[in-house]
PDB file of C-alpha atoms in Angstrom:
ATOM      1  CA  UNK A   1      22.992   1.119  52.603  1.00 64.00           C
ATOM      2  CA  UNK A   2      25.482   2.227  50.203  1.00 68.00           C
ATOM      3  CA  UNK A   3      27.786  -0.697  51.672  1.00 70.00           C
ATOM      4  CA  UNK A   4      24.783  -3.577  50.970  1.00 68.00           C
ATOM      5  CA  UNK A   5      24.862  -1.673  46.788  1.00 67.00           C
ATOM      6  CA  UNK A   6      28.375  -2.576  46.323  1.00 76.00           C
ATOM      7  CA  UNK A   7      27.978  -5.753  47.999  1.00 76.00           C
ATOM      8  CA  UNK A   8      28.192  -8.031  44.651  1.00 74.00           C
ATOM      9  CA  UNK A   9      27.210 -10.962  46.624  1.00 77.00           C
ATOM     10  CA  UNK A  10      24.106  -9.318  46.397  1.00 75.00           C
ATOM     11  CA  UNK A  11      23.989  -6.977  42.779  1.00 71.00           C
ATOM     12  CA  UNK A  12      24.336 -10.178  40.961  1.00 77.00           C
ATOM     13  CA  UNK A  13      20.795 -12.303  42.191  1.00 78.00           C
ATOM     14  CA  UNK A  14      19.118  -8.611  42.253  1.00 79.00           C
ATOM     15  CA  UNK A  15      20.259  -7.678  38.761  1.00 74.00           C
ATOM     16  CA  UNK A  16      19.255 -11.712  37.487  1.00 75.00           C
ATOM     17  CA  UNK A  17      15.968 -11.018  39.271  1.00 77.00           C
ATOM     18  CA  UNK A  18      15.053  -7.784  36.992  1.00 77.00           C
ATOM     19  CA  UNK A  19      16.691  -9.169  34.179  1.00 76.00           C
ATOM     20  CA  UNK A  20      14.181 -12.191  34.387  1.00 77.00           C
ATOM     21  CA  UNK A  21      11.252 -10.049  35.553  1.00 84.00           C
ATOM     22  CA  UNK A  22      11.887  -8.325  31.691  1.00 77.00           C
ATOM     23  CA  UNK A  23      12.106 -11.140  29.884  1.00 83.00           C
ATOM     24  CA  UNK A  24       8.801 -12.827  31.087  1.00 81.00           C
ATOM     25  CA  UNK A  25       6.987  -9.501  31.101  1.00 79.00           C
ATOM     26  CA  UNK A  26       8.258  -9.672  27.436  1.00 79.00           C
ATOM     27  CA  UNK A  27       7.082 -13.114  26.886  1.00 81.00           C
ATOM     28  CA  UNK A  28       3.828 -12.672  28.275  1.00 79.00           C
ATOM     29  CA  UNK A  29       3.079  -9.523  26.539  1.00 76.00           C
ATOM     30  CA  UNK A  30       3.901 -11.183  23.013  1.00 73.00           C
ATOM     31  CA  UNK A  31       1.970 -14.154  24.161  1.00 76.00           C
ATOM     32  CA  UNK A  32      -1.026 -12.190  24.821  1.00 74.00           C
ATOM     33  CA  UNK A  33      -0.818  -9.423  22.482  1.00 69.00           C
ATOM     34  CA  UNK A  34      -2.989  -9.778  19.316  1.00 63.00           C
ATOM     35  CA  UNK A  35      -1.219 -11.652  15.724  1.00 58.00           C
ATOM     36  CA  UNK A  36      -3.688  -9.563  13.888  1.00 58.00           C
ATOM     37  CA  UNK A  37      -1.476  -6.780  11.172  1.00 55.00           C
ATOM     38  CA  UNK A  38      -3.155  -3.710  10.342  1.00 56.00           C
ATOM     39  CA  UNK A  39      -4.857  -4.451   7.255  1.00 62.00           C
ATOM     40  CA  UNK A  40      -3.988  -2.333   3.889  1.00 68.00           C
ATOM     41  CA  UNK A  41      -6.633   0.092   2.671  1.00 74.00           C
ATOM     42  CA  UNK A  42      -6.220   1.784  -0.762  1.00 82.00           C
ATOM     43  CA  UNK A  43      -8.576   3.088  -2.291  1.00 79.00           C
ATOM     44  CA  UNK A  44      -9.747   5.926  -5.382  1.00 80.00           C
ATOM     45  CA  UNK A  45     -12.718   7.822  -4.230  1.00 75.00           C
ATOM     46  CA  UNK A  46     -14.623  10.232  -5.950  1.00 70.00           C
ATOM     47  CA  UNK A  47     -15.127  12.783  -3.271  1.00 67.00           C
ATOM     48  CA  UNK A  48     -18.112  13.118  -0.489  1.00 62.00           C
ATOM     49  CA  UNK A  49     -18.157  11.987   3.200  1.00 59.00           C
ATOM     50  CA  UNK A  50     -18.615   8.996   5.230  1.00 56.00           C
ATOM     51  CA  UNK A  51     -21.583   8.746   7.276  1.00 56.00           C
ATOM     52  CA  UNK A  52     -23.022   6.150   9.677  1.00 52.00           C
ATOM     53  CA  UNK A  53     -25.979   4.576   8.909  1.00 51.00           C
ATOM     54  CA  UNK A  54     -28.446   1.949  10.135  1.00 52.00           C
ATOM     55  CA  UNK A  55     -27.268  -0.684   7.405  1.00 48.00           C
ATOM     56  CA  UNK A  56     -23.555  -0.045   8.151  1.00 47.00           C
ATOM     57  CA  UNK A  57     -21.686   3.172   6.757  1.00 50.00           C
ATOM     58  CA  UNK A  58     -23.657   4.772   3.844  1.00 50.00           C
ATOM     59  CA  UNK A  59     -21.410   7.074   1.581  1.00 53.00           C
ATOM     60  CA  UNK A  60     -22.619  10.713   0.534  1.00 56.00           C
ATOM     61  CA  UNK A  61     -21.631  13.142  -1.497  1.00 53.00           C
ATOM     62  CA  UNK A  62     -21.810  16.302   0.879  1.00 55.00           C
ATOM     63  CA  UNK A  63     -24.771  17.999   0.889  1.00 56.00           C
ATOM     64  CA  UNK A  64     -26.097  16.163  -2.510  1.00 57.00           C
ATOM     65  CA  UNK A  65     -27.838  13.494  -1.443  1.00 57.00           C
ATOM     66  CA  UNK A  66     -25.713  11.903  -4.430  1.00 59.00           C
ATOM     67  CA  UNK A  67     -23.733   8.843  -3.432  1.00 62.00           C
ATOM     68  CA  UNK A  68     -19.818   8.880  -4.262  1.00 62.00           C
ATOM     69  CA  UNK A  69     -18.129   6.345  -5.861  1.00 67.00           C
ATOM     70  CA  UNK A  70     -15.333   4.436  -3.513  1.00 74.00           C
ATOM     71  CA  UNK A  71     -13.174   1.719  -5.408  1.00 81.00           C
ATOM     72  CA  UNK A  72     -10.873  -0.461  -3.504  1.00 85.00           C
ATOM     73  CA  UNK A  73      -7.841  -1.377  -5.002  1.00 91.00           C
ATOM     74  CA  UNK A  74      -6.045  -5.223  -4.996  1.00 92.00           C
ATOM     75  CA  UNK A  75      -2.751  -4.905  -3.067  1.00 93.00           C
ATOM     76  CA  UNK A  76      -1.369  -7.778  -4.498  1.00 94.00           C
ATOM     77  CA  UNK A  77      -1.476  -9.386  -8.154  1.00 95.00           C
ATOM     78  CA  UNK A  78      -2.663 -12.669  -7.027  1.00 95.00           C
ATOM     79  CA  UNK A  79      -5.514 -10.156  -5.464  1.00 94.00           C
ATOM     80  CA  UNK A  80      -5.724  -8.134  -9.158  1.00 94.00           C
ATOM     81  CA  UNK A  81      -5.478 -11.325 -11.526  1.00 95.00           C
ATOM     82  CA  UNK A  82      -8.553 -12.444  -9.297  1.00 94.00           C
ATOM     83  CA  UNK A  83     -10.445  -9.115 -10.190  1.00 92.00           C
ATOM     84  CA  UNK A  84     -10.166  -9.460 -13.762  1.00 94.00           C
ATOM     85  CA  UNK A  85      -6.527  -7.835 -13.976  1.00 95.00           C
ATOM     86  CA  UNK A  86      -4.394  -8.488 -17.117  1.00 93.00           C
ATOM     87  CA  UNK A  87      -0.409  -8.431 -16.156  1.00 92.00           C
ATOM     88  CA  UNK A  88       0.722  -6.380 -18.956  1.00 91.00           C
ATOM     89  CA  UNK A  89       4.692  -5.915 -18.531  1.00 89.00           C
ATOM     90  CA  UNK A  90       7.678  -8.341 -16.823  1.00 90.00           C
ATOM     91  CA  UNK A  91       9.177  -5.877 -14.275  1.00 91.00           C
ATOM     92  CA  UNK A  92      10.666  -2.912 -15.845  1.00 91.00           C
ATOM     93  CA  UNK A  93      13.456  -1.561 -13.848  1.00 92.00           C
ATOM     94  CA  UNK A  94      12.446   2.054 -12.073  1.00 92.00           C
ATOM     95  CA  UNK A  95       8.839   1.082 -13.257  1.00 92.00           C
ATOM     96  CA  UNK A  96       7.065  -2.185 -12.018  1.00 93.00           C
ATOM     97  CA  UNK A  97       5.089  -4.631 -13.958  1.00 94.00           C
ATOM     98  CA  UNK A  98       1.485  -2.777 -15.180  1.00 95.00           C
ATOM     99  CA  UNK A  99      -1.702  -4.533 -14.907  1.00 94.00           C
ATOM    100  CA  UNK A 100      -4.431  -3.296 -16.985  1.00 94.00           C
ATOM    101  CA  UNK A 101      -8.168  -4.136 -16.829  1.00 92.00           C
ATOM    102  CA  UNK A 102     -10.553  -3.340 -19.799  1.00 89.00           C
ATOM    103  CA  UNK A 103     -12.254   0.118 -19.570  1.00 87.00           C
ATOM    104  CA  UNK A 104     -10.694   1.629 -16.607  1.00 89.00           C
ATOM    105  CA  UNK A 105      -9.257   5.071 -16.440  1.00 92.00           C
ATOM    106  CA  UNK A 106      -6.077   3.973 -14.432  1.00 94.00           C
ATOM    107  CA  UNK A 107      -3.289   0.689 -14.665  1.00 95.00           C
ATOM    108  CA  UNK A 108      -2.210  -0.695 -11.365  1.00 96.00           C
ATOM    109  CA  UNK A 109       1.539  -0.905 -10.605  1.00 96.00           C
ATOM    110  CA  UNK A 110       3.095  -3.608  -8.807  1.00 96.00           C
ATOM    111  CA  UNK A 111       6.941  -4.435  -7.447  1.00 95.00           C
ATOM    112  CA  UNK A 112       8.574  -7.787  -8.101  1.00 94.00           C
ATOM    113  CA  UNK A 113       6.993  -9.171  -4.514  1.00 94.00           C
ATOM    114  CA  UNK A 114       3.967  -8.818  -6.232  1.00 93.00           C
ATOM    115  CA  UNK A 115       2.752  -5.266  -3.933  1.00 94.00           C
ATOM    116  CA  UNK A 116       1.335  -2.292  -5.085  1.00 96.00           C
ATOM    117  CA  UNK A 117       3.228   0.467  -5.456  1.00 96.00           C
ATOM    118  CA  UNK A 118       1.400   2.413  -7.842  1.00 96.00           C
ATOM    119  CA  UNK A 119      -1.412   3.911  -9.800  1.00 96.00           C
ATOM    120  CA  UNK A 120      -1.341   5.374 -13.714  1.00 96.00           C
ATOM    121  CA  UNK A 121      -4.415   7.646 -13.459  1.00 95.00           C
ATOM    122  CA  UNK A 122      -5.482   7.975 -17.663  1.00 95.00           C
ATOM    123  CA  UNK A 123      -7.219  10.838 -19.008  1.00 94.00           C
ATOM    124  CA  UNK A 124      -8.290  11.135 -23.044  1.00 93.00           C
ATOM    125  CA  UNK A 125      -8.589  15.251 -22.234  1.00 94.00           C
ATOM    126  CA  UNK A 126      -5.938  17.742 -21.460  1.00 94.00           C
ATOM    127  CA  UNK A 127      -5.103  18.325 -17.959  1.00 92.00           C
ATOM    128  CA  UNK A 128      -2.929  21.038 -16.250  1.00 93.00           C
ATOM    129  CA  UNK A 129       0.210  19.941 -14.674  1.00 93.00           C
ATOM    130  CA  UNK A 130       1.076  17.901 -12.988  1.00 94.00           C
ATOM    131  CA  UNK A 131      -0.720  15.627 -15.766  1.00 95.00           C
ATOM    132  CA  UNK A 132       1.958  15.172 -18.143  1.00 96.00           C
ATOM    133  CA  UNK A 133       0.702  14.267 -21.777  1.00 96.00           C
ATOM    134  CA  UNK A 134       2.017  11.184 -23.562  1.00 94.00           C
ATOM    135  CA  UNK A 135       1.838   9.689 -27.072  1.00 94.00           C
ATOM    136  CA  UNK A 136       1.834   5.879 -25.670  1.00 92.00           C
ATOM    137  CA  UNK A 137       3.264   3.933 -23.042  1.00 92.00           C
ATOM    138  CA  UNK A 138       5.466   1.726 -23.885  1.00 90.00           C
ATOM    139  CA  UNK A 139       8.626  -0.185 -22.746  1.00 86.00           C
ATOM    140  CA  UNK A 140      10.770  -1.509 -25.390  1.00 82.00           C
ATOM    141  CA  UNK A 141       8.404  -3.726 -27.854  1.00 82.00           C
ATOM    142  CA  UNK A 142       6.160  -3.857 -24.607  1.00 81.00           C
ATOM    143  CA  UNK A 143       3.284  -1.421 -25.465  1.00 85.00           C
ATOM    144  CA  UNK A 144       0.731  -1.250 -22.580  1.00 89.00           C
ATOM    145  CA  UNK A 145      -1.230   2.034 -24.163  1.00 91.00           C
ATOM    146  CA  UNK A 146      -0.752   2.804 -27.641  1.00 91.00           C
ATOM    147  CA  UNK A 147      -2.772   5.900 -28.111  1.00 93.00           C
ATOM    148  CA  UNK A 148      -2.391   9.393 -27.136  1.00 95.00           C
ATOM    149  CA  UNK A 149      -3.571  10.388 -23.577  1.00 95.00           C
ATOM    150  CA  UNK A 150      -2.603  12.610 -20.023  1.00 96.00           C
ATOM    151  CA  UNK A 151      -1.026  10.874 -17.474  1.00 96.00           C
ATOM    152  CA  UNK A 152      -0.768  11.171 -13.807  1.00 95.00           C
ATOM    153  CA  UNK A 153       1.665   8.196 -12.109  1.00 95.00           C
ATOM    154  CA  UNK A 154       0.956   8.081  -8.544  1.00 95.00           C
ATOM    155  CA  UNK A 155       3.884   6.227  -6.507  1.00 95.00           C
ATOM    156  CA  UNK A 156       2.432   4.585  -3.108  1.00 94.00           C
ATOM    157  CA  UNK A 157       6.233   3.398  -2.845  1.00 93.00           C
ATOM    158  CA  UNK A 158       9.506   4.517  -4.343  1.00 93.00           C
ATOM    159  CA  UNK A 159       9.472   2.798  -7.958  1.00 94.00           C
ATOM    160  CA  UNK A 160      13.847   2.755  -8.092  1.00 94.00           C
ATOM    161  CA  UNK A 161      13.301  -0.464  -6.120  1.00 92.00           C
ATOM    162  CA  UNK A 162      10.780  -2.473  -8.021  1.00 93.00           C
ATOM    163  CA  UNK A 163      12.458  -5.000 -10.014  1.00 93.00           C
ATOM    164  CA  UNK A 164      14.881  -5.644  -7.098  1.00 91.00           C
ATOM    165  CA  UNK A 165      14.394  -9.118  -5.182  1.00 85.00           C
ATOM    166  CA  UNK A 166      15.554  -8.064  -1.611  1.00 71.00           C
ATOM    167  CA  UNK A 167      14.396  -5.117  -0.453  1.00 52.00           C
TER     168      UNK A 167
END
């Protein structure tokens, strides 16, 4: 037996044999395998729990009977501009560009390839830490708030990279 193993007459063809047995078990598998990506969920909630219902899931504050408040987020700017999303800043290095919609309590943040990577949660009343309070925001003559308020930034990726086109 040992004498047929170092036989290289006949290594070789068994060695091309499992080397092509891999590579068409790899092609089949990413032939058959699904194209589908995991799609991106963010979203700001307002507390409660999930619960199955007849008419799909039905969202409920725990033991309320109140319904919470679930707001999904765009992911992209072409995704935010759609939604009513004003592009506020060009990209600001170790920032992003902020979008800002009227009313809300929060700006969006997004990278040069146009992905969110943030969230500026505003509040008009003090907060504890780690709310930081700030007189405006602004970035050179850019002024995206111009009022006193508490801030809270929320990075969903690191922000060092955001003006940078190859990441």
């Amino acid at each position: 037996m040992l004498a047929i193993l170092q036989n290289p007459k006949i290594l070789v063809p068994i060695g091309l044999v499992l080397l092509l047995t891999g590579i068409l078990a790899g092609v089949v598998f990413g032939l058959t395998s699904s194209d589908s990506t995991t799609e991106r969920y963010i979203a700001l909630d307002s507390g409660g729990a999930i619960i199955a219902g007849d008419q799909g899931n039905v969202w409920a504050q725990a033991g309320t009977g109140k319904q919470t408040l679930e707001t999904l987020l765009p992911i992209t700017v072409t995704e935010a501009k759609t939604n009513g999303w004003i592009e506020q800043t060009a990209c600001i290095p170790n920032n992003g560009k902020y979008l800002t919609q009227k009313d809300s309590q929060y700006l969006l943040i997004f990278n040069i390839q146009d992905e969110l990577i943030g969230i500026y949660l505003i509040s008009n009343s003090e907060k504890q830490s780690p709310w930081i309070k700030a007189e405006s925001l602004s970035f050179g003559s850019q002024n995206v708030i111009d009022y006193p308020h508490w801030n809270l930034v929320v990075n969903l990726k690191n922000p060092s990279n955001a003006c940078v086109l190859d990441q």
